[in-house]
Structures are given as structure tokens and as C-alpha cells.
Short mmCIF file of C-alpha atoms in Angstrom, two decimals:
data_model
loop_
_atom_site.label_atom_id
_atom_site.label_comp_id
_atom_site.label_asym_id
_atom_site.label_seq_id
_atom_site.Cartn_x
_atom_site.Cartn_y
_atom_site.Cartn_z
CA MET A 7 -59.13 15.42 -47.21
CA SER A 8 -56.74 15.26 -44.29
CA SER A 9 -53.33 13.78 -45.03
CA THR A 10 -53.88 11.35 -42.18
CA ALA A 11 -57.33 10.22 -43.28
CA GLY A 12 -56.00 7.29 -45.24
CA GLN A 13 -53.54 6.16 -42.61
CA PHE A 14 -54.12 2.79 -40.98
CA SER A 15 -54.91 2.82 -37.26
CA PHE A 16 -54.17 -0.52 -35.62
CA SER A 17 -55.99 0.49 -32.45
CA ARG A 18 -59.24 0.72 -34.39
CA LEU A 19 -59.18 -2.97 -35.24
CA PRO A 20 -61.50 -5.22 -33.21
CA THR A 21 -59.87 -6.44 -30.01
CA GLU A 22 -60.27 -10.06 -31.12
CA LEU A 23 -58.34 -9.37 -34.33
CA GLN A 24 -55.60 -7.53 -32.43
CA TRP A 25 -55.33 -10.57 -30.17
CA GLU A 26 -55.02 -12.98 -33.11
CA ILE A 27 -52.33 -10.86 -34.78
CA PHE A 28 -50.19 -10.65 -31.68
CA VAL A 29 -50.70 -14.31 -30.77
CA ALA A 30 -49.31 -15.24 -34.18
CA ALA A 31 -46.39 -12.84 -33.72
CA ALA A 32 -45.63 -14.14 -30.22
CA LYS A 33 -45.75 -17.76 -31.37
CA ASN A 34 -43.57 -17.34 -34.45
CA TYR A 35 -41.20 -14.71 -33.06
CA PRO A 36 -40.99 -15.21 -29.27
CA GLU A 37 -37.94 -12.96 -29.11
CA CYS A 38 -40.31 -10.10 -30.01
CA ILE A 39 -42.55 -10.60 -26.97
CA PRO A 40 -40.60 -8.08 -24.81
CA ARG A 41 -41.32 -5.44 -27.47
CA ILE A 42 -44.94 -6.52 -27.91
CA ILE A 43 -45.73 -6.07 -24.23
CA ARG A 44 -44.48 -2.48 -24.41
CA VAL A 45 -47.02 -1.53 -27.09
CA ALA A 46 -49.92 -1.14 -24.68
CA GLN A 47 -50.94 -2.14 -21.17
CA ARG A 48 -53.46 -4.69 -22.46
CA PHE A 49 -50.72 -6.38 -24.48
CA ARG A 50 -48.59 -6.65 -21.35
CA ILE A 51 -51.52 -8.27 -19.53
CA TRP A 52 -52.10 -10.64 -22.45
CA PHE A 53 -48.57 -11.66 -23.33
CA GLU A 54 -46.17 -11.20 -20.43
CA PRO A 55 -47.20 -14.57 -18.93
CA GLU A 56 -46.62 -16.15 -22.37
CA LEU A 57 -43.06 -14.86 -22.20
CA TYR A 58 -42.46 -17.30 -19.34
CA ARG A 59 -44.14 -20.38 -20.82
CA VAL A 60 -40.67 -21.62 -21.86
CA ILE A 61 -37.60 -20.91 -19.73
CA ARG A 62 -34.08 -22.24 -20.11
CA SER A 63 -30.51 -21.61 -19.16
CA GLY A 64 -27.66 -21.45 -21.60
CA GLU A 65 -25.43 -19.08 -23.46
CA GLY A 66 -26.55 -16.55 -26.01
CA ARG A 67 -29.86 -14.75 -26.16
CA VAL A 68 -32.52 -16.58 -24.17
CA VAL A 69 -36.16 -15.48 -23.97
CA PRO A 70 -36.95 -14.72 -21.23
CA PRO A 71 -33.72 -14.18 -19.29
CA LEU A 72 -33.74 -16.57 -16.35
CA TYR A 73 -30.88 -14.83 -14.60
CA THR A 74 -30.28 -11.25 -13.54
CA SER A 75 -27.32 -10.85 -15.93
CA ASP A 76 -25.03 -12.81 -18.26
CA SER A 77 -22.36 -13.07 -15.58
CA PRO A 78 -21.42 -16.58 -14.34
CA THR A 79 -22.19 -15.32 -10.84
CA ALA A 80 -25.65 -14.03 -11.81
CA THR A 81 -28.50 -15.00 -9.54
CA LEU A 82 -31.91 -16.29 -10.48
CA ASP A 83 -34.56 -13.71 -11.26
CA PHE A 84 -36.79 -14.70 -8.34
CA LEU A 85 -39.02 -11.67 -8.79
CA SER A 86 -40.13 -12.83 -12.25
CA LEU A 87 -40.28 -16.48 -11.20
CA GLY A 88 -42.51 -15.52 -8.31
CA ARG A 89 -44.86 -13.56 -10.58
CA PHE A 90 -44.99 -15.89 -13.56
CA GLY A 91 -43.82 -19.28 -12.30
CA THR A 92 -47.30 -20.80 -12.52
CA HIS A 93 -47.36 -20.01 -16.27
CA VAL A 94 -44.17 -21.99 -16.96
CA ARG A 95 -44.71 -25.27 -18.82
CA HIS A 96 -41.26 -26.03 -20.29
CA VAL A 97 -37.95 -25.88 -18.40
CA LEU A 98 -34.40 -26.69 -19.51
CA LEU A 99 -31.54 -26.26 -17.05
CA GLN A 100 -27.96 -27.09 -17.99
CA LYS A 101 -24.73 -26.79 -16.01
CA ARG A 102 -26.57 -25.52 -12.95
CA SER A 103 -26.33 -26.70 -9.36
CA SER A 104 -28.94 -29.04 -7.95
CA GLU A 105 -29.81 -26.42 -5.32
CA GLU A 106 -30.47 -23.84 -8.02
CA ILE A 107 -32.60 -26.33 -9.96
CA LYS A 108 -34.57 -26.97 -6.78
CA ASN A 109 -35.32 -23.26 -6.44
CA VAL A 110 -36.53 -23.03 -10.04
CA LEU A 111 -38.79 -26.07 -9.75
CA LEU A 112 -40.30 -24.85 -6.49
CA HIS A 113 -41.44 -21.74 -8.37
CA THR A 114 -42.77 -23.62 -11.42
CA PRO A 115 -45.39 -26.11 -10.18
CA ASN A 116 -47.05 -26.68 -13.58
CA VAL A 117 -44.06 -27.87 -15.61
CA THR A 118 -44.92 -30.65 -18.07
CA ASN A 119 -41.69 -30.71 -20.11
CA LEU A 120 -38.39 -30.85 -18.19
CA ALA A 121 -34.78 -31.26 -19.31
CA LEU A 122 -31.94 -31.43 -16.77
CA TRP A 123 -28.47 -31.69 -18.31
CA ILE A 124 -24.93 -31.74 -16.86
CA ILE A 125 -25.95 -30.99 -13.31
CA LYS A 126 -23.56 -29.87 -10.60
CA GLY A 127 -24.05 -32.13 -7.61
CA SER A 128 -26.39 -34.98 -6.77
CA CYS A 129 -30.08 -34.58 -7.58
CA ALA A 130 -31.45 -37.09 -5.09
CA ASN A 131 -32.94 -34.18 -3.12
CA LEU A 132 -34.95 -33.16 -6.19
CA ILE A 133 -36.95 -36.38 -6.38
CA PRO A 134 -39.70 -35.31 -3.92
CA ILE A 135 -40.18 -32.06 -5.85
CA LEU A 136 -40.29 -33.84 -9.20
CA GLU A 137 -42.92 -36.20 -7.84
CA SER A 138 -45.22 -33.22 -7.27
CA LEU A 139 -44.91 -31.91 -10.84
CA PRO A 140 -47.19 -32.95 -13.75
CA ILE A 141 -44.22 -33.93 -15.95
CA ARG A 142 -45.02 -35.69 -19.22
CA LYS A 143 -41.73 -35.15 -21.07
CA LEU A 144 -38.41 -35.74 -19.33
CA SER A 145 -34.82 -35.56 -20.59
CA PHE A 146 -32.19 -36.47 -18.01
CA ASP A 147 -29.15 -38.51 -17.01
CA PRO A 148 -30.26 -40.95 -14.29
CA SER A 149 -26.75 -41.15 -12.83
CA TYR A 150 -27.25 -37.72 -11.25
CA PHE A 151 -30.35 -38.94 -9.45
CA PHE A 152 -29.43 -42.50 -8.55
CA ASP A 153 -25.69 -42.29 -7.97
CA ASN A 154 -25.77 -44.93 -5.23
CA PHE A 155 -26.67 -47.63 -7.74
CA ALA A 156 -24.08 -50.07 -9.07
CA PRO A 157 -23.38 -49.89 -12.83
CA ASP A 158 -25.78 -52.73 -13.68
CA MET A 159 -28.30 -52.22 -10.89
CA SER A 160 -31.77 -51.42 -12.17
CA ILE A 161 -32.82 -47.77 -12.25
CA PRO A 162 -36.04 -47.51 -10.17
CA PHE A 163 -38.43 -46.30 -12.84
CA ASP A 164 -41.27 -47.59 -10.69
CA GLN A 165 -41.02 -44.44 -8.56
CA PRO A 166 -43.98 -42.01 -8.60
CA LEU A 167 -42.11 -39.28 -10.47
CA PHE A 168 -42.07 -41.44 -13.63
CA GLN A 169 -45.66 -42.63 -13.59
CA ASN A 170 -47.03 -39.97 -15.96
CA ILE A 171 -44.07 -39.80 -18.33
CA THR A 172 -45.01 -40.32 -21.99
CA HIS A 173 -41.78 -39.05 -23.61
CA LEU A 174 -38.46 -40.03 -22.02
CA GLU A 175 -34.96 -39.18 -23.23
CA ILE A 176 -32.13 -40.89 -21.35
CA ILE A 177 -28.72 -39.24 -21.56
CA ASN A 178 -25.58 -41.41 -21.37
CA ALA A 179 -27.53 -44.63 -21.78
CA THR A 180 -25.68 -47.94 -21.58
CA SER A 181 -26.42 -51.18 -23.41
CA SER A 182 -27.20 -53.20 -20.27
CA TRP A 183 -30.87 -54.22 -20.17
CA SER A 184 -30.51 -55.10 -16.48
CA LYS A 185 -30.01 -51.39 -15.79
CA TRP A 186 -33.08 -50.28 -17.76
CA LYS A 187 -35.46 -53.20 -17.29
CA GLN A 188 -37.84 -51.19 -15.11
CA LEU A 189 -38.68 -49.06 -18.15
CA ALA A 190 -41.28 -51.76 -18.68
CA ARG A 191 -43.02 -50.53 -15.52
CA LEU A 192 -43.74 -47.05 -16.89
CA PRO A 193 -47.51 -47.17 -17.48
CA GLN A 194 -47.73 -44.17 -19.85
CA LEU A 195 -44.45 -44.46 -21.78
CA THR A 196 -45.05 -44.25 -25.54
CA HIS A 197 -41.89 -42.47 -26.76
CA LEU A 198 -38.34 -43.38 -25.73
CA ALA A 199 -35.00 -41.93 -26.87
CA LEU A 200 -31.61 -43.28 -25.83
CA ALA A 201 -28.52 -41.12 -26.21
CA GLY A 202 -25.47 -43.25 -25.52
CA MET A 203 -24.32 -46.81 -26.13
CA VAL A 204 -26.91 -49.27 -27.43
CA ASN A 205 -26.86 -52.73 -28.98
CA GLN A 206 -29.34 -55.06 -30.62
CA PRO A 207 -30.14 -57.14 -27.51
CA LEU A 208 -31.12 -53.94 -25.69
CA ILE A 209 -33.32 -52.83 -28.58
CA ASP A 210 -35.03 -56.21 -28.71
CA GLN A 211 -35.70 -56.23 -24.97
CA VAL A 212 -37.11 -52.71 -24.95
CA LEU A 213 -39.48 -53.53 -27.81
CA LYS A 214 -40.55 -56.75 -26.12
CA GLU A 215 -41.09 -55.42 -22.61
CA CYS A 216 -42.36 -51.86 -23.17
CA ARG A 217 -45.77 -52.82 -24.48
CA LYS A 218 -47.15 -49.33 -25.14
CA LEU A 219 -44.07 -48.04 -26.93
CA GLN A 220 -44.91 -46.29 -30.20
CA LEU A 221 -41.53 -44.76 -31.02
CA PHE A 222 -38.00 -45.79 -30.06
CA ILE A 223 -35.21 -43.39 -31.05
CA MET A 224 -31.46 -43.89 -30.96
CA PHE A 225 -28.85 -41.32 -31.87
CA TYR A 226 -25.59 -41.85 -33.69
CA MET A 227 -22.55 -39.78 -34.56
CA ASN A 228 -21.47 -42.08 -37.39
CA ILE A 229 -23.88 -44.61 -38.86
CA GLY A 230 -20.98 -46.92 -39.71
CA LEU A 231 -20.03 -47.23 -36.05
CA LEU A 232 -23.60 -47.96 -35.04
CA GLY A 233 -23.98 -50.66 -37.67
CA GLY A 234 -21.50 -52.94 -35.92
CA GLU A 235 -23.83 -53.54 -32.96
CA VAL A 236 -27.26 -52.80 -34.38
CA ARG A 237 -29.05 -54.46 -37.28
CA LEU A 238 -29.65 -52.17 -40.22
CA PRO A 239 -32.34 -51.73 -41.24
CA GLN A 240 -34.47 -52.53 -38.21
CA ALA A 241 -37.37 -54.92 -38.75
CA ASP A 242 -39.58 -53.06 -36.28
CA LEU A 243 -40.65 -49.75 -37.80
CA ARG A 244 -41.03 -48.16 -34.37
CA VAL A 245 -37.23 -47.99 -34.21
CA VAL A 246 -35.78 -44.82 -35.73
CA LEU A 247 -32.08 -43.97 -35.94
CA LEU A 248 -31.28 -40.26 -35.99
CA LYS A 249 -28.03 -38.41 -36.33
CA SER A 250 -27.09 -36.70 -33.09
CA VAL A 251 -28.60 -33.27 -32.64
CA SER A 252 -26.39 -30.19 -32.76
CA ASP A 253 -27.14 -27.02 -30.80
CA HIS A 254 -28.99 -29.04 -28.18
CA LEU A 255 -30.38 -26.11 -26.21
CA ASP A 256 -31.79 -24.30 -29.24
CA HIS A 257 -33.14 -27.59 -30.59
CA TRP A 258 -34.94 -28.29 -27.32
CA GLU A 259 -36.42 -24.79 -27.28
CA LYS A 260 -37.78 -25.20 -30.82
CA GLY A 261 -39.62 -28.32 -29.71
CA ALA A 262 -40.94 -26.58 -26.60
CA ARG A 263 -42.32 -23.80 -28.79
CA GLY A 264 -44.10 -26.22 -31.12
CA GLU A 265 -41.52 -26.36 -33.91
CA GLU A 266 -39.98 -29.55 -35.28
CA ASP A 267 -37.67 -31.35 -32.88
CA PHE A 268 -36.21 -34.86 -32.96
CA TRP A 269 -39.48 -36.37 -31.67
CA ILE A 270 -41.39 -34.93 -34.63
CA THR A 271 -38.61 -35.80 -37.09
CA ALA A 272 -38.59 -39.41 -35.90
CA GLU A 273 -42.37 -39.63 -36.09
CA LYS A 274 -42.20 -38.48 -39.71
CA ARG A 275 -39.50 -41.07 -40.49
CA LYS A 276 -41.60 -43.79 -38.91
CA GLN A 277 -44.67 -42.73 -40.90
CA GLU A 278 -42.67 -42.71 -44.13
CA ALA A 279 -41.34 -46.20 -43.39
CA MET A 280 -44.84 -47.48 -42.65
CA GLU A 281 -46.19 -46.04 -45.89
CA GLN A 282 -43.30 -47.52 -47.85
CA ALA A 283 -43.87 -50.92 -46.23
CA ALA A 284 -47.58 -50.72 -47.03
CA ARG A 285 -46.85 -49.94 -50.68
CA ALA A 286 -44.37 -52.81 -50.87
CA ALA A 287 -46.88 -55.20 -49.31
CA LYS A 288 -49.57 -54.06 -51.72
CA SER A 289 -47.27 -54.55 -54.70
CA GLU A 290 -46.27 -57.99 -53.47
CA GLY A 291 -49.92 -58.90 -52.97
CA MET A 292 -50.77 -57.80 -56.48
CA LEU A 293 -47.86 -59.83 -57.83
CA VAL A 294 -48.98 -62.94 -55.94
CA SER A 295 -52.52 -62.41 -57.18
CA GLU A 296 -51.33 -62.13 -60.78
CA GLN A 297 -49.17 -65.22 -60.42
CA GLY A 298 -52.04 -67.11 -58.83
CA GLY A 299 -54.37 -66.08 -61.62
CA SER A 300 -52.03 -67.45 -64.23
CA LEU A 301 -52.49 -70.94 -62.82
CA PHE A 302 -56.12 -71.11 -63.82
#
């Protein structure tokens, strides 16, 4: 018998099985996609677009690289954006100019999950572009977009770009309901996260006015500091308090790739609280029933 007769030949596996194996590898280890697409031409055809499903800026190793080099003066990789921009679904841009963000968004017309953090310059010119995108998840600081508004003037969430938003994270939120009252006009909003200063009156107003809200998240650095302005525990189980996220860029990317992020963590906390409340109500009902039975 030949010494190679017992060797395993991956290429002899059915194409469907090869596909499933590499899909699992690409999903669980996205940093391996550049190596996967070098295995064979068909793998490049299959998986190179997947490489660009999630793009982000930031330091460290980012898959795929959005810029031509790691230099601060590096330019956008327009060649790749032009080829694969329609495959992009998740975009995070941090510490980039509004003009650069505009160029990225013009090349990525199918983005559904967008995070824009610490932007250089006003983003008012981005609003028409954002209105054309099918965004469902948005994380942003409104002050970059509506810088002509007075501190307590209402942010115009009635604009078209917000009409399909289901998940909204507001950076540098303030506790003034007058500023955020148009959140109630978002027809699809079910999940809201506020990173900034909050108080109990704001929480109560959000819960009252945002009728479709299923989950309301607030972040804290120190739970003791938060407790001075916010009732603990909250009576409404939709409200979840989470410790502020570290490694924000990596955390966002995990969520974009289907791993657990703060939205999923909060949903789990809410579910646990609901189950605990149901058990408590059941126990109380049984106790009342037993006490009632003793009267007869």
C-alpha cells in the first residue's frame, strides 16, 4: 500500500461540506479569513466579500484593514471599498474626519449597523447620506450632527434618518428630557442605551413616552455614584444598569460578528429579572392561597 494512501485529502470532500467547514472557521476566527482565501480560488470567491462585512477604524489589528497602512497619514483603501463596499453591513469609525466618513459611507450603501465616535468636524453634511442608508443600529453623539442646537433644545429625532432605527446608543447623553423628548417619535425604537448623565425623571419620561421600548440601558462607572440620582433597584424590568464597557472598539466588533455585546448582556439581565419576578409572584400567590385556605 502506498504511504500516501491513508492520508486525508480535503479537496475530495463534497463542496457543500468544504463550504460549511470554512464558514464556521470564518465566523469564529475572522482574522483567519485572509489565509482562507489564499487556499484556493473558489475560497477567495466565497469568502473575500465576507472579509468586508464588518469594517472599523482603530488601533491594533483590524480585519480587514480599512486603511493603506498603520500610519496616521494613511489613506482609505478605496480599491477594496469600491470592490466590496456593497457587502459591508457593519461600520465603526472613530477619530476620523467627517469628510473621510462621508467617503466611506458613499461606498457602503447597505450598512445596517453604524457607530460614529469622536468625529473631527461637524457631521451635518452626512445627514443626507445617512438618510439613504438602511440603518437599524446607530451609536453616535448627536452634538456632532446638531451643533447649532442650544443645550436644552430638542434633538430632531423626527428626521428621516432615524425612522428605521431599532437600536440606538446615545453618547454623552444629558439628563434633560427636553433635549431627548423626540425619542418618542421614533416609530421602530425598541432598544435604547444612554451613555452619559441620567437621572430618575429622565428614566421615567423615556419609559412613559417611548411606547415600543423593550430595553433601556444605562452605563455607570461606579454604582454608588449612580445611586444618588437613580432609584435602585428599578421597578420597571426593562431598565438595565450595566458597568461601562472597556475596549469599546473590540466590544463593538464582537457584537457586529454575532458575539455577546452589551445589548445581549442586558437582554439576559432583563430575562433573569423577569424570571425572578415571576418566581416571587408565584411564591406569593401560593402563600396567599395557603393563608386563604386556612380561613375555611
